Amino acid sequence: MTVDAAEAWFYDKEAGHLVRPYAITNGRTGPVRDGFALITLVVTADPRADTSRMTPEPAAILDLCRERPLAVAEIAAVLDLPVSVVKVLLDDLAEARMILTRAPVELAEAPDIALIQAVIEGVRRL
């Protein structure tokens, strides 16, 4: 009976990962940098980077982000890991310059609520 690499990290699908989040992050509970929002886009800096000697989770992140940028929330969902754990792993990868990130664009000002309400009322009158 052969077990593929993804299956090897599960004891029971319902029980979850064998390795607990604090072990994956070496006991850290948060990233050093505060630049990872849920919609921050992540892409592998060098698509040819060798991940064979890396721990499974960072290697999986690099593999996921080779083809196209993914949001932090998407990475967490695909890997079935808490977002906080993914942020710590991304922090390590950013420190090693193995990923590139693009933070979400911040609006200078929030739109005027009165203007939005006027537009909605105008559309309703149509």
Coordinates of N, CA and C in Angstrom, one line a residue:
M1 N 0.8 -1.2 0.0 CA 0.0 0.0 0.0 C 0.9 1.2 0.0
T2 N 0.7 2.1 -1.0 CA 1.5 3.3 -1.0 C 0.7 4.5 -0.6
V3 N 1.4 5.5 0.0 CA 0.8 6.7 0.5 C 1.5 7.8 -0.1
D4 N 0.7 8.7 -0.8 CA 1.4 9.9 -1.4 C 1.8 10.9 -0.3
A5 N 2.5 11.9 -0.7 CA 3.1 12.9 0.3 C 2.1 13.6 1.0
A6 N 1.0 14.0 0.4 CA -0.1 14.8 1.0 C -0.8 14.0 2.1
E7 N -1.0 12.7 1.8 CA -1.7 11.8 2.7 C -0.8 11.5 3.9
A8 N 0.5 11.5 3.8 CA 1.4 11.1 4.8 C 1.3 12.0 6.1
W9 N 0.8 13.2 5.9 CA 0.7 14.2 7.0 C -0.6 14.1 7.7
F10 N -1.4 13.2 7.3 CA -2.7 13.1 8.0 C -2.8 11.7 8.7
Y11 N -3.3 11.7 9.9 CA -3.6 10.5 10.6 C -5.0 10.0 10.3
D12 N -5.8 11.0 10.4 CA -7.3 10.8 10.1 C -7.8 12.1 9.5
K13 N -8.4 12.1 8.4 CA -8.8 13.4 7.8 C -9.7 14.2 8.7
E14 N -10.5 13.5 9.5 CA -11.4 14.3 10.5 C -10.6 14.8 11.6
A15 N -9.5 14.2 12.0 CA -8.7 14.7 13.1 C -7.8 15.8 12.7
G16 N -7.4 15.9 11.5 CA -6.6 17.0 11.0 C -5.1 16.6 10.9
H17 N -4.3 17.6 10.8 CA -2.8 17.4 10.7 C -2.2 16.8 12.0
L18 N -1.2 15.9 11.8 CA -0.5 15.3 12.9 C 0.4 16.4 13.6
V19 N 0.9 17.3 12.8 CA 1.8 18.3 13.3 C 1.0 19.5 13.7
R20 N 1.0 19.9 14.9 CA 0.2 21.1 15.4 C 0.8 22.4 14.9
P21 N 0.0 23.4 14.8 CA 0.4 24.7 14.3 C 1.6 25.3 15.0
Y22 N 1.7 25.1 16.4 CA 2.9 25.7 17.1 C 4.2 25.0 16.7
A23 N 4.1 23.7 16.3 CA 5.3 23.0 15.8 C 5.7 23.5 14.4
I24 N 4.7 23.8 13.6 CA 5.0 24.2 12.2 C 5.7 25.6 12.2
T25 N 5.3 26.4 13.2 CA 5.8 27.8 13.3 C 7.0 27.9 14.3
N26 N 7.5 26.8 14.8 CA 8.5 26.8 15.8 C 8.1 27.6 17.0
G27 N 6.9 27.5 17.4 CA 6.4 28.2 18.6 C 6.0 29.6 18.5
R28 N 6.2 30.2 17.3 CA 5.9 31.6 17.1 C 4.4 31.7 16.9
T29 N 3.8 32.8 17.4 CA 2.4 33.0 17.3 C 2.0 34.1 16.3
G30 N 3.0 34.8 15.8 CA 2.7 35.9 14.8 C 3.9 36.2 14.0
P31 N 3.7 36.8 12.8 CA 4.8 37.2 12.0 C 5.6 38.4 12.6
V32 N 6.8 38.6 12.3 CA 7.6 39.8 12.7 C 7.1 41.0 12.0
R33 N 6.8 40.9 10.7 CA 6.3 42.0 9.9 C 4.8 42.0 10.0
D34 N 4.2 43.2 9.8 CA 2.8 43.3 9.9 C 2.2 43.6 8.5
G35 N 2.7 43.0 7.5 CA 2.3 43.3 6.2 C 1.4 42.3 5.4
F36 N 0.9 41.4 6.1 CA 0.1 40.3 5.4 C -1.4 40.4 5.8
A37 N -2.1 41.1 4.9 CA -3.5 41.1 5.0 C -4.1 39.8 4.4
L38 N -5.4 39.6 4.6 CA -6.0 38.4 4.0 C -5.9 38.4 2.5
I39 N -5.9 39.6 1.9 CA -5.9 39.8 0.4 C -4.6 40.1 -0.2
T40 N -3.5 40.1 0.7 CA -2.2 40.3 0.2 C -1.8 39.2 -0.8
L41 N -1.4 39.6 -2.0 CA -1.0 38.6 -3.0 C 0.4 38.1 -2.8
V42 N 0.6 36.8 -3.0 CA 1.9 36.2 -2.8 C 2.3 35.4 -4.1
V43 N 3.5 35.6 -4.5 CA 4.0 34.8 -5.7 C 5.5 34.4 -5.3
T44 N 5.9 33.2 -5.8 CA 7.2 32.7 -5.6 C 8.2 33.6 -6.4
A45 N 9.3 34.0 -5.7 CA 10.2 34.9 -6.3 C 11.0 34.3 -7.5
D46 N 11.4 33.1 -7.3 CA 12.1 32.3 -8.3 C 11.3 31.0 -8.6
P47 N 10.6 30.9 -9.7 CA 9.8 29.7 -10.0 C 10.6 28.5 -10.1
R48 N 11.9 28.6 -10.3 CA 12.8 27.4 -10.3 C 13.3 27.0 -9.0
A49 N 12.9 27.7 -7.9 CA 13.5 27.4 -6.6 C 13.3 25.9 -6.2
D50 N 14.3 25.3 -5.7 CA 14.3 23.9 -5.3 C 13.7 23.9 -3.9
T51 N 12.6 23.1 -3.7 CA 11.9 23.0 -2.4 C 12.1 21.6 -1.8
S52 N 13.0 20.8 -2.4 CA 13.2 19.4 -1.9 C 13.7 19.3 -0.5
R53 N 14.5 20.3 0.0 CA 15.1 20.2 1.3 C 14.3 21.1 2.3
M54 N 13.2 21.6 1.9 CA 12.4 22.4 2.8 C 11.4 21.6 3.6
T55 N 10.9 22.1 4.7 CA 9.8 21.5 5.4 C 8.5 21.5 4.5
P56 N 7.6 20.7 4.8 CA 6.4 20.6 3.8 C 5.6 21.8 3.6
E57 N 5.3 22.5 4.7 CA 4.4 23.7 4.5 C 5.0 24.8 3.7
P58 N 6.2 25.3 4.0 CA 6.8 26.4 3.2 C 7.0 25.9 1.7
A59 N 7.4 24.6 1.6 CA 7.5 24.1 0.2 C 6.2 24.1 -0.5
A60 N 5.1 23.8 0.2 CA 3.8 23.8 -0.4 C 3.4 25.2 -0.8
I61 N 3.7 26.2 0.0 CA 3.4 27.6 -0.3 C 4.1 28.0 -1.6
L62 N 5.4 27.7 -1.7 CA 6.2 28.0 -2.9 C 5.6 27.3 -4.1
D63 N 5.3 26.1 -4.0 CA 4.7 25.3 -5.1 C 3.4 25.9 -5.6
L64 N 2.5 26.3 -4.6 CA 1.2 26.9 -4.9 C 1.3 28.2 -5.7
C65 N 2.3 29.0 -5.3 CA 2.5 30.3 -5.8 C 3.4 30.5 -7.0
R66 N 3.8 29.3 -7.6 CA 4.7 29.4 -8.7 C 4.0 29.9 -10.0
E67 N 2.9 29.4 -10.3 CA 2.2 29.7 -11.5 C 1.5 31.1 -11.5
R68 N 0.8 31.4 -10.4 CA 0.1 32.7 -10.3 C 0.1 33.2 -8.9
P69 N -0.1 34.5 -8.7 CA -0.2 35.0 -7.3 C -1.5 34.5 -6.6
L70 N -1.4 34.2 -5.3 CA -2.5 33.8 -4.5 C -2.6 34.7 -3.3
A71 N -3.8 34.9 -2.9 CA -4.0 35.7 -1.6 C -3.7 34.8 -0.4
V72 N -3.3 35.5 0.7 CA -3.0 34.8 1.9 C -4.1 33.9 2.3
A73 N -5.4 34.4 2.2 CA -6.5 33.6 2.6 C -6.7 32.3 1.7
E74 N -6.4 32.5 0.4 CA -6.4 31.3 -0.5 C -5.4 30.3 -0.1
I75 N -4.2 30.7 0.2 CA -3.1 29.8 0.6 C -3.5 29.0 1.9
A76 N -4.1 29.7 2.8 CA -4.5 29.1 4.1 C -5.6 28.1 3.8
A77 N -6.5 28.4 2.9 CA -7.6 27.5 2.6 C -7.1 26.2 1.9
V78 N -6.2 26.4 0.9 CA -5.7 25.3 0.1 C -4.9 24.3 1.1
L79 N -4.1 24.9 1.9 CA -3.3 24.1 2.8 C -4.0 23.6 4.1
D80 N -5.2 24.1 4.3 CA -6.0 23.8 5.4 C -5.2 24.1 6.7
L81 N -4.7 25.3 6.8 CA -4.0 25.8 7.9 C -4.6 27.1 8.4
P82 N -4.5 27.4 9.7 CA -5.0 28.7 10.1 C -4.2 29.8 9.5
V83 N -4.9 30.9 9.2 CA -4.3 32.1 8.6 C -3.1 32.6 9.4
S84 N -3.1 32.5 10.7 CA -2.0 33.0 11.5 C -0.8 32.2 11.3
V85 N -0.9 30.9 11.1 CA 0.2 30.0 10.8 C 0.8 30.3 9.4
V86 N -0.1 30.5 8.4 CA 0.4 30.9 7.1 C 1.1 32.2 7.1
K87 N 0.7 33.2 7.9 CA 1.4 34.5 8.0 C 2.8 34.3 8.5
V88 N 2.9 33.5 9.5 CA 4.3 33.2 10.1 C 5.2 32.6 9.0
L89 N 4.6 31.6 8.3 CA 5.4 30.9 7.3 C 5.8 31.9 6.1
L90 N 4.8 32.7 5.8 CA 5.1 33.7 4.7 C 6.2 34.7 5.2
D91 N 6.1 35.1 6.5 CA 7.1 36.0 7.0 C 8.5 35.4 6.9
D92 N 8.7 34.1 7.2 CA 9.9 33.4 7.0 C 10.4 33.4 5.6
L93 N 9.4 33.1 4.7 CA 9.8 33.1 3.2 C 10.1 34.5 2.7
A94 N 9.5 35.5 3.2 CA 9.8 36.9 2.8 C 11.2 37.2 3.3
E95 N 11.5 36.8 4.5 CA 12.8 37.1 5.1 C 13.9 36.5 4.3
A96 N 13.6 35.3 3.8 CA 14.6 34.5 2.9 C 14.5 35.0 1.5
R97 N 13.7 36.0 1.2 CA 13.5 36.5 -0.2 C 13.1 35.4 -1.2
M98 N 12.2 34.5 -0.7 CA 11.8 33.5 -1.6 C 10.4 33.8 -2.2
I99 N 9.7 34.8 -1.6 CA 8.4 35.2 -2.2 C 8.4 36.7 -2.4
L100 N 7.5 37.1 -3.3 CA 7.2 38.5 -3.5 C 5.8 38.8 -3.1
T101 N 5.5 39.9 -2.5 CA 4.1 40.2 -2.0 C 3.7 41.5 -2.6
R102 N 2.4 41.6 -2.7 CA 1.8 42.9 -3.1 C 0.6 43.1 -2.2
A103 N 0.8 44.2 -1.4 CA -0.2 44.5 -0.4 C -1.4 45.1 -1.1
P104 N -2.6 45.0 -0.5 CA -3.8 45.6 -1.1 C -3.7 47.1 -1.2
V105 N -4.3 47.7 -2.2 CA -4.2 49.2 -2.4 C -5.2 49.8 -1.3
E106 N -4.7 50.8 -0.6 CA -5.5 51.5 0.3 C -6.1 52.7 -0.3
L107 N -7.4 52.9 -0.1 CA -8.0 54.1 -0.6 C -7.7 55.3 0.3
A108 N -7.5 56.5 -0.3 CA -7.1 57.7 0.4 C -8.3 58.1 1.3
E109 N -9.5 58.0 0.8 CA -10.6 58.3 1.7 C -11.7 57.3 1.4
A110 N -12.6 57.1 2.3 CA -13.8 56.3 2.1 C -14.8 57.1 1.3
P111 N -15.5 56.4 0.4 CA -16.5 57.1 -0.4 C -17.6 57.8 0.5
D112 N -18.1 58.9 0.1 CA -19.1 59.6 0.8 C -20.4 58.8 0.8
I113 N -20.9 58.5 2.0 CA -22.1 57.7 2.1 C -23.4 58.4 1.5
A114 N -23.4 59.7 1.6 CA -24.6 60.5 1.1 C -24.6 60.3 -0.5
L115 N -23.4 60.3 -1.1 CA -23.3 60.1 -2.5 C -23.8 58.7 -2.9
I116 N -23.3 57.7 -2.2 CA -23.7 56.4 -2.5 C -25.2 56.2 -2.3
Q117 N -25.8 56.8 -1.3 CA -27.3 56.7 -1.1 C -28.0 57.4 -2.2
A118 N -27.5 58.6 -2.7 CA -28.1 59.3 -3.8 C -28.1 58.4 -5.1
V119 N -27.0 57.8 -5.3 CA -26.9 56.9 -6.5 C -27.9 55.8 -6.4
I120 N -28.0 55.1 -5.2 CA -28.9 54.0 -5.1 C -30.4 54.5 -5.3
E121 N -30.7 55.6 -4.7 CA -32.1 56.2 -4.9 C -32.3 56.5 -6.4
G122 N -31.3 57.0 -7.1 CA -31.4 57.3 -8.5 C -31.7 56.1 -9.3
V123 N -31.0 55.0 -9.0 CA -31.1 53.7 -9.7 C -32.5 53.2 -9.4
R124 N -33.0 53.3 -8.2 CA -34.3 52.8 -7.9 C -35.4 53.5 -8.6
R125 N -35.2 54.8 -8.9 CA -36.2 55.6 -9.7 C -36.3 55.2 -11.1
L126 N -35.3 54.5 -11.6 CA -35.3 54.1 -13.0 C -36.2 53.0 -13.2

